[in-house]
Amino acid sequence: MSKDERDHATNLNGVARHFGGFVAAGIIAFSVDAAVLAALIKGLEWEPFSARLGSVSVAMFAAWQAHRRLTFVVKQPPSVKEFVSYAAVAWTSAAVNYGLYAVILNVRPETDPLAALFVASLIAMFVSYFGMRFGVFGRPDFS
């Protein structure tokens, strides 16, 4: 295998690891969000809109930790600047997520809140990635 082929293979492995980390972090955040949402609605009998604000807050912390470790593999300890940048991106993404969730439930009230969560989260995922990539963690190291 030539050096160029090795470099290409290394880069492909890095991209796969980055993408896998993003998916894993997203699954972790979604699972936390869904579990907290279900517990608040079904267990504590909160209405779906207030419950979602609570579930998003808990999921946001889980997502920050997961993306630092799994997606962007940040070596340095977290900083206040990073946290503030992440929080800005996360709340922007959460606003998109919550807004879409509310629109879905208001336009189609018969929709299960967890189905609305899924659709809203899928779209907000793109807002999150690009915000993290360009505004918080920077370019990942694919080597």
Tab-separated table of C-alpha atoms in Angstrom:
chain	number	residue	atom	x	y	z
A	1	MET	CA	0.000	0.000	0.000
A	2	SER	CA	1.403	3.380	-1.016
A	3	LYS	CA	1.668	6.351	1.346
A	4	ASP	CA	-1.227	8.068	-0.461
A	5	GLU	CA	-3.391	4.963	-0.046
A	6	ARG	CA	-2.493	4.745	3.671
A	7	ASP	CA	-3.270	8.448	4.145
A	8	HIS	CA	-6.594	8.021	2.346
A	9	ALA	CA	-7.490	4.978	4.465
A	10	THR	CA	-6.511	6.827	7.655
A	11	ASN	CA	-8.660	9.794	6.628
A	12	LEU	CA	-11.638	7.513	5.848
A	13	ASN	CA	-11.262	5.821	9.247
A	14	GLY	CA	-11.177	9.240	10.929
A	15	VAL	CA	-14.298	10.406	9.077
A	16	ALA	CA	-16.095	7.175	10.010
A	17	ARG	CA	-15.032	7.586	13.662
A	18	HIS	CA	-16.217	11.229	13.643
A	19	PHE	CA	-19.552	10.347	12.050
A	20	GLY	CA	-19.964	7.381	14.407
A	21	GLY	CA	-19.249	9.649	17.383
A	22	PHE	CA	-21.841	12.136	16.166
A	23	VAL	CA	-24.435	9.393	15.764
A	24	ALA	CA	-23.591	7.892	19.182
A	25	ALA	CA	-23.769	11.307	20.884
A	26	GLY	CA	-27.076	11.980	19.145
A	27	ILE	CA	-28.477	8.644	20.276
A	28	ILE	CA	-27.377	9.370	23.838
A	29	ALA	CA	-28.956	12.849	23.784
A	30	PHE	CA	-32.149	11.618	22.121
A	31	SER	CA	-32.457	8.740	24.612
A	32	VAL	CA	-32.009	11.091	27.570
A	33	ASP	CA	-34.492	13.548	26.054
A	34	ALA	CA	-37.085	10.836	25.359
A	35	ALA	CA	-36.680	9.149	28.759
A	36	VAL	CA	-37.002	12.416	30.674
A	37	LEU	CA	-39.927	13.527	28.468
A	38	ALA	CA	-41.752	10.240	29.012
A	39	ALA	CA	-41.088	10.319	32.761
A	40	LEU	CA	-42.360	13.865	33.095
A	41	ILE	CA	-45.487	13.287	30.969
A	42	LYS	CA	-46.428	9.776	32.069
A	43	GLY	CA	-44.896	9.637	35.538
A	44	LEU	CA	-45.397	13.160	36.841
A	45	GLU	CA	-48.337	14.064	34.565
A	46	TRP	CA	-46.767	17.248	33.206
A	47	GLU	CA	-48.289	18.638	30.034
A	48	PRO	CA	-46.161	17.975	26.915
A	49	PHE	CA	-44.881	21.529	26.361
A	50	SER	CA	-43.447	22.127	29.854
A	51	ALA	CA	-42.158	18.562	29.960
A	52	ARG	CA	-40.194	19.148	26.771
A	53	LEU	CA	-38.419	22.186	28.224
A	54	GLY	CA	-37.218	20.020	31.123
A	55	SER	CA	-36.185	17.116	28.931
A	56	VAL	CA	-34.237	19.343	26.518
A	57	SER	CA	-32.277	20.892	29.386
A	58	VAL	CA	-31.144	17.530	30.731
A	59	ALA	CA	-30.390	16.179	27.242
A	60	MET	CA	-28.304	19.263	26.427
A	61	PHE	CA	-25.802	18.527	29.193
A	62	ALA	CA	-25.548	14.872	28.115
A	63	ALA	CA	-25.010	15.961	24.497
A	64	TRP	CA	-22.226	18.421	25.368
A	65	GLN	CA	-20.302	15.753	27.242
A	66	ALA	CA	-20.856	13.139	24.529
A	67	HIS	CA	-19.838	15.442	21.658
A	68	ARG	CA	-16.685	16.569	23.491
A	69	ARG	CA	-15.616	12.955	23.955
A	70	LEU	CA	-17.057	11.071	20.992
A	71	THR	CA	-17.573	13.424	18.047
A	72	PHE	CA	-14.840	16.031	18.290
A	73	VAL	CA	-12.478	14.211	20.709
A	74	VAL	CA	-11.488	17.425	22.475
A	75	LYS	CA	-8.189	16.929	24.270
A	76	GLN	CA	-8.083	20.078	26.409
A	77	PRO	CA	-10.304	20.490	29.454
A	78	PRO	CA	-13.580	22.326	28.959
A	79	SER	CA	-13.409	26.109	29.182
A	80	VAL	CA	-15.954	28.786	29.977
A	81	LYS	CA	-15.625	30.058	26.392
A	82	GLU	CA	-16.352	26.585	25.014
A	83	PHE	CA	-19.306	26.142	27.341
A	84	VAL	CA	-20.787	29.541	26.409
A	85	SER	CA	-20.313	28.789	22.702
A	86	TYR	CA	-21.805	25.330	23.095
A	87	ALA	CA	-24.737	26.691	25.120
A	88	ALA	CA	-25.465	29.285	22.412
A	89	VAL	CA	-25.469	26.611	19.705
A	90	ALA	CA	-27.423	24.187	21.873
A	91	TRP	CA	-30.121	26.710	22.792
A	92	THR	CA	-30.428	27.790	19.158
A	93	SER	CA	-30.816	24.171	18.153
A	94	ALA	CA	-33.200	23.581	21.070
A	95	ALA	CA	-35.303	26.563	19.956
A	96	VAL	CA	-35.512	25.095	16.457
A	97	ASN	CA	-36.297	21.691	17.967
A	98	TYR	CA	-38.947	23.002	20.371
A	99	GLY	CA	-40.462	25.279	17.732
A	100	LEU	CA	-40.872	22.397	15.300
A	101	TYR	CA	-42.209	20.165	18.100
A	102	ALA	CA	-44.817	22.809	19.000
A	103	VAL	CA	-45.793	23.390	15.362
A	104	ILE	CA	-46.270	19.652	14.794
A	105	LEU	CA	-48.432	19.248	17.915
A	106	ASN	CA	-50.464	22.374	17.164
A	107	VAL	CA	-51.017	21.555	13.486
A	108	ARG	CA	-51.691	17.869	14.173
A	109	PRO	CA	-52.844	17.576	17.818
A	110	GLU	CA	-53.387	13.836	17.441
A	111	THR	CA	-49.638	13.322	16.935
A	112	ASP	CA	-47.914	11.376	19.699
A	113	PRO	CA	-45.507	13.735	21.510
A	114	LEU	CA	-42.650	11.241	21.070
A	115	ALA	CA	-43.228	11.188	17.286
A	116	ALA	CA	-43.108	14.995	17.253
A	117	LEU	CA	-39.898	14.792	19.304
A	118	PHE	CA	-38.342	12.468	16.720
A	119	VAL	CA	-39.122	14.676	13.709
A	120	ALA	CA	-38.087	17.903	15.446
A	121	SER	CA	-34.870	16.325	16.738
A	122	LEU	CA	-33.904	15.007	13.322
A	123	ILE	CA	-34.089	18.472	11.765
A	124	ALA	CA	-32.408	20.195	14.721
A	125	MET	CA	-29.541	17.682	14.446
A	126	PHE	CA	-28.247	19.513	11.373
A	127	VAL	CA	-28.416	22.894	13.118
A	128	SER	CA	-26.455	21.393	16.023
A	129	TYR	CA	-23.722	19.775	13.947
A	130	PHE	CA	-22.932	22.816	11.868
A	131	GLY	CA	-23.008	25.078	14.916
A	132	MET	CA	-20.646	22.787	16.807
A	133	ARG	CA	-18.397	22.283	13.807
A	134	PHE	CA	-18.056	25.958	12.903
A	135	GLY	CA	-18.787	27.723	16.197
A	136	VAL	CA	-17.596	25.574	19.082
A	137	PHE	CA	-15.182	22.699	18.512
A	138	GLY	CA	-13.736	23.505	15.090
A	139	ARG	CA	-12.504	21.117	12.481
A	140	PRO	CA	-12.208	17.552	13.713
A	141	ASP	CA	-8.895	15.717	13.358
A	142	PHE	CA	-9.520	12.847	10.935
A	143	SER	CA	-6.084	11.308	11.391
